[in-house]
Amino acid sequence: MPISRRTLLKGSALVTAAYGTGLALPLARRALAEAPTELIAYEGSARLSGEAATKGTMSYRLGAAGDGVPPVLRMRKGEEFSARLVNELKEPTTVHWHGLRIANAMDGVPELTQPYVYPGDRFDYRFTPPDAGTFWYHPHCNTLEQIGRGLTGVIVVENPDDPVFDAEIVLNLRDWRLGGDGQFIDQFKPRDAARGGTYGTVRTTNWLQAPIYDAPAGGLVRVRICATDVTRIYRFGLEGGTAMVVALDGNPLEAPFPLDLHDVGPGQRMDLVLRMPDDEGEIVTLGNVKGSAPWTVASFRAVGTSLKRELKDVVALQANPIAVADTKAAEIIPMEFTATAEHGAKPSICGSLGYTFWAINRVAWPGDASDPVAPLAELKLGKSYVFRMANRTPHAHPIHLHGMSFCAVASNQPRLIGHPTDTILLQPDETADLALVADNLGDWVFHCHIIEHQKTGMTSYVRVT
Ligand code: C2O
Ligand code: CU
């Protein structure tokens, strides 16, 4: 049965019903002509653990509405989006639009691309996302604390030309560091920061533990998974249904593949098309199967009479307009990721963790961006480069570049080659070549997205002139 516009309408109604959690908030883009949409960062409390409500959570809300998990921001490929960040926190903040290839002045890195937004202040963001897909937003300021307390939201950039699905469900995955009383404990342990990172104690999906979402029986559901945790690397398994992976890190796969054991690290995204079971009430369970004790991320319950869709009818999504690097002409830039001897780091306005444990090309950065040293590399606009990455540590590192996308073109380990991304999960002892065209002017941060690593040295930036 062909999927029509009408299906889209039906699907949209279902999504709203399926959420029921305030996720499907008004589309910010509609507000362009009117007063600016306010994206308010605020402090509150939330029930996260089954214990007392956790005090001191941080979230975003759009205007007056909002409670709990930050809203999914919906944008459109090629259409301008704008939002006024209003800081109701007690400390400076900014918003970084992870994975969006937008102008440097909108990138949200204090001191490097914009001033701090102090308590009570505001900052107007305005940009046009060139790519469609699943992205996310978060502060770039006292990042471990602010992200750790809740400031991570998903961005959906729609492409009007995309195939239509029967429903869409967005999953924002993250952990919390809570004690037995449900209150925050220290966001990290230095001992763990010097290793794989400090894990949370409570695991959530859209700020809920193992939520259940309704979806049309026999339907095809687009599930947008976004790993916004500061540490955890996920590996997904499915029970009771089948799914294809159609996009990774916002970019469609040329050849979608069945969901198998693919790691998704902090900052990364995976879009699935899930075929729901035919019988009403049947449940599909998405689990994290990494480690020895698998646990449920979310479940999907079939509702209504079967739509009888077929996974084999899923067509590839339209590719994003990302320039392909000329690897023959490309200049090679070595990038070495190492542990350092432990040093104290001076306090900074953006929340130094007080240590350095890591370095890129032997330089350990103190924090988010409060005291920039020279760029790691100077790139010429329009030229092709290969970052020759060498992970000289026994830990995986999700390395993220702001403002530009790149493709892995070689690796000493099995990996998807030639797929554009903004975040590569570099495996222990991996060496990999990342190719890109330096097509966006400015200073672009380049860091590990295990935030403790980022904030204890594994950060730098590249300059495009
Ligand atoms: Cu997702 Cu520098 O950030
Ligand atoms: Cu790391």
XYZ file of N, CA, C and O in Angstrom, residues 127-192:
264
model
N 19.414 31.070 12.155
C 20.209 30.335 11.165
C 19.291 29.490 10.295
O 18.104 29.315 10.605
N 19.862 28.958 9.221
C 19.112 28.110 8.296
C 19.798 26.749 8.223
O 20.911 26.652 7.703
N 19.188 25.716 8.756
C 19.843 24.404 8.711
C 19.902 23.866 7.279
O 18.878 23.776 6.609
N 21.106 23.515 6.794
C 21.227 23.035 5.414
C 20.891 21.546 5.263
O 20.668 21.085 4.151
N 20.887 20.828 6.380
C 20.704 19.375 6.317
C 19.447 18.974 7.079
O 19.116 19.581 8.090
N 18.796 17.918 6.606
C 17.657 17.355 7.343
C 18.149 16.174 8.162
O 19.113 15.511 7.787
N 17.471 15.919 9.267
C 17.846 14.763 10.072
C 17.641 15.006 11.552
O 16.976 15.956 11.947
N 18.253 14.129 12.344
C 18.122 14.202 13.799
C 19.399 14.806 14.380
O 20.497 14.296 14.140
N 19.242 15.899 15.089
C 20.365 16.620 15.688
C 20.007 16.918 17.140
O 18.992 16.442 17.627
N 20.802 17.714 17.825
C 20.416 18.055 19.196
C 21.039 19.365 19.636
O 21.877 19.919 18.926
N 20.596 19.863 20.781
C 21.100 21.140 21.280
C 21.425 21.026 22.756
O 20.799 20.270 23.493
N 22.442 21.787 23.148
C 22.910 21.730 24.536
C 23.811 22.924 24.787
O 24.299 23.540 23.841
N 24.064 23.258 26.059
C 24.948 24.381 26.341
C 26.410 24.011 26.066
O 26.751 22.834 25.949
N 27.252 25.035 25.975
C 28.694 24.799 25.814
C 29.424 25.587 26.889
O 30.423 26.248 26.634
N 28.906 25.486 28.105
C 29.344 26.351 29.173
C 29.123 25.567 30.465
O 28.018 25.072 30.676
N 30.153 25.402 31.280
C 30.020 24.545 32.472
C 29.310 23.257 32.041
O 28.346 22.807 32.661
N 29.819 22.694 30.976
C 29.053 21.711 30.221
C 28.713 20.443 31.014
O 27.624 19.902 30.868
N 29.632 19.973 31.835
C 29.349 18.725 32.551
C 28.173 18.929 33.505
O 27.250 18.117 33.573
N 28.191 20.035 34.217
C 27.133 20.320 35.178
C 25.808 20.613 34.452
O 24.763 20.064 34.789
N 25.868 21.452 33.427
C 24.611 21.872 32.782
C 23.980 20.729 31.977
O 22.764 20.536 32.014
N 24.794 19.985 31.262
C 24.234 18.830 30.551
C 23.817 17.780 31.572
O 22.744 17.181 31.475
N 24.668 17.565 32.581
C 24.383 16.555 33.594
C 23.068 16.807 34.311
O 22.377 15.884 34.717
N 22.696 18.070 34.447
C 21.453 18.401 35.138
C 20.236 18.445 34.208
O 19.138 18.704 34.657
N 20.464 18.259 32.916
C 19.284 18.089 32.068
C 19.244 18.857 30.757
O 18.334 18.662 29.957
N 20.209 19.770 30.496
C 20.091 20.638 29.318
C 20.515 19.927 28.023
O 21.541 20.247 27.425
N 19.721 18.968 27.612
C 19.941 18.319 26.314
C 18.594 18.116 25.638
O 17.702 17.489 26.202
N 18.436 18.666 24.447
C 17.171 18.517 23.725
C 17.426 18.054 22.299
O 18.518 18.256 21.755
N 16.433 17.434 21.712
C 16.581 16.890 20.360
C 16.072 17.905 19.337
O 15.109 18.627 19.579
N 16.753 17.962 18.203
C 16.326 18.776 17.067
C 15.926 17.834 15.931
O 16.679 16.912 15.602
N 14.773 18.084 15.361
C 14.375 17.360 14.159
C 14.351 18.375 13.023
O 13.602 19.347 13.075
N 15.214 18.184 12.034
C 15.144 19.024 10.843
C 14.406 18.218 9.784
O 14.872 17.159 9.352
N 13.245 18.712 9.423
C 12.398 17.985 8.484
C 12.789 18.303 7.049
O 13.238 19.402 6.748
N 12.588 17.316 6.201
C 12.754 17.496 4.766
C 11.393 17.208 4.150
O 10.912 16.084 4.227
N 10.762 18.217 3.540
C 9.428 17.979 2.995
C 9.419 16.869 1.948
O 8.371 16.276 1.686
N 10.581 16.552 1.380
C 10.638 15.510 0.352
C 10.869 14.112 0.925
O 10.942 13.134 0.179
N 11.009 14.013 2.233
C 11.254 12.693 2.829
C 10.035 11.803 2.683
O 8.915 12.285 2.666
N 10.255 10.491 2.610
C 9.100 9.589 2.639
C 8.334 9.788 3.944
O 8.894 10.250 4.938
N 7.096 9.415 3.892
C 6.198 9.651 5.021
C 6.038 8.360 5.808
O 5.915 7.288 5.221
N 6.066 8.440 7.109
C 5.896 7.252 7.943
C 4.583 7.351 8.716
O 3.968 8.403 8.789
N 4.179 6.248 9.294
C 2.890 6.226 9.977
C 2.943 6.929 11.329
O 1.916 7.339 11.859
N 4.125 7.055 11.878
C 4.299 7.775 13.139
C 5.776 8.080 13.303
O 6.623 7.508 12.597
N 6.055 8.995 14.206
C 7.444 9.324 14.500
C 7.584 9.447 16.013
O 6.747 10.076 16.659
N 8.612 8.832 16.550
C 8.828 8.889 17.993
C 10.283 9.284 18.227
O 11.202 8.732 17.615
N 10.474 10.296 19.063
C 11.808 10.811 19.347
C 12.238 10.319 20.724
O 11.477 10.430 21.687
N 13.435 9.759 20.802
C 13.928 9.243 22.081
C 15.209 9.971 22.479
O 16.232 9.872 21.795
N 15.134 10.701 23.565
C 16.286 11.422 24.095
C 16.851 10.594 25.258
O 16.250 10.519 26.318
N 17.990 9.945 25.015
C 18.530 8.999 25.997
C 19.608 9.637 26.851
O 20.568 10.200 26.323
N 19.461 9.508 28.161
C 20.489 10.058 29.041
C 20.362 9.497 30.446
O 19.314 9.007 30.851
N 21.450 9.609 31.159
C 21.509 9.141 32.542
C 21.601 10.351 33.472
O 21.848 11.475 33.031
N 21.445 10.045 34.741
C 21.514 11.076 35.790
C 22.364 10.546 36.919
O 22.279 9.369 37.258
N 23.123 11.421 37.536
C 23.919 11.025 38.701
C 23.138 11.405 39.958
O 23.208 12.526 40.434
N 22.341 10.448 40.443
C 21.498 10.705 41.608
C 21.867 9.749 42.727
O 22.209 8.585 42.477
N 21.755 10.237 43.957
C 21.955 9.378 45.124
C 20.656 8.656 45.461
O 19.625 8.830 44.796
N 20.682 7.842 46.520
C 19.529 7.044 46.918
C 18.312 7.890 47.248
O 17.174 7.430 47.139
N 18.543 9.149 47.594
C 17.416 10.026 47.931
C 16.888 10.764 46.706
O 16.057 11.660 46.818
N 17.386 10.410 45.530
C 16.901 11.043 44.301
C 17.546 12.398 44.022
O 17.175 13.066 43.056
N 18.514 12.803 44.844
C 19.146 14.117 44.625
C 20.495 13.961 43.923
O 21.122 12.898 43.986
N 20.924 15.046 43.252
C 22.180 14.994 42.511
C 23.365 14.693 43.421
O 23.440 15.210 44.542
N 24.260 13.858 42.929
C 25.561 13.671 43.562
C 26.606 14.249 42.604
O 26.249 14.735 41.524
N 27.878 14.206 42.947
C 28.914 14.780 42.079
C 28.786 14.252 40.657
O 28.570 13.064 40.453
N 28.964 15.150 39.701
C 28.790 14.758 38.299
C 29.897 13.834 37.800
O 29.749 13.217 36.761
N 31.009 13.767 38.508
C 32.063 12.861 38.030
C 32.977 12.460 39.176
O 33.002 13.090 40.226
N 33.702 11.356 38.932
C 34.758 10.926 39.843
C 36.057 11.062 39.071
O 36.181 10.487 37.975
N 37.033 11.779 39.623
C 38.291 11.994 38.890
C 38.890 10.684 38.368
O 39.358 10.618 37.231
N 38.820 9.645 39.181
C 39.374 8.351 38.788
C 38.723 7.845 37.488
O 39.379 7.269 36.623
N 37.418 8.053 37.358
C 36.708 7.591 36.163
C 36.915 8.550 34.994
O 36.959 8.122 33.839
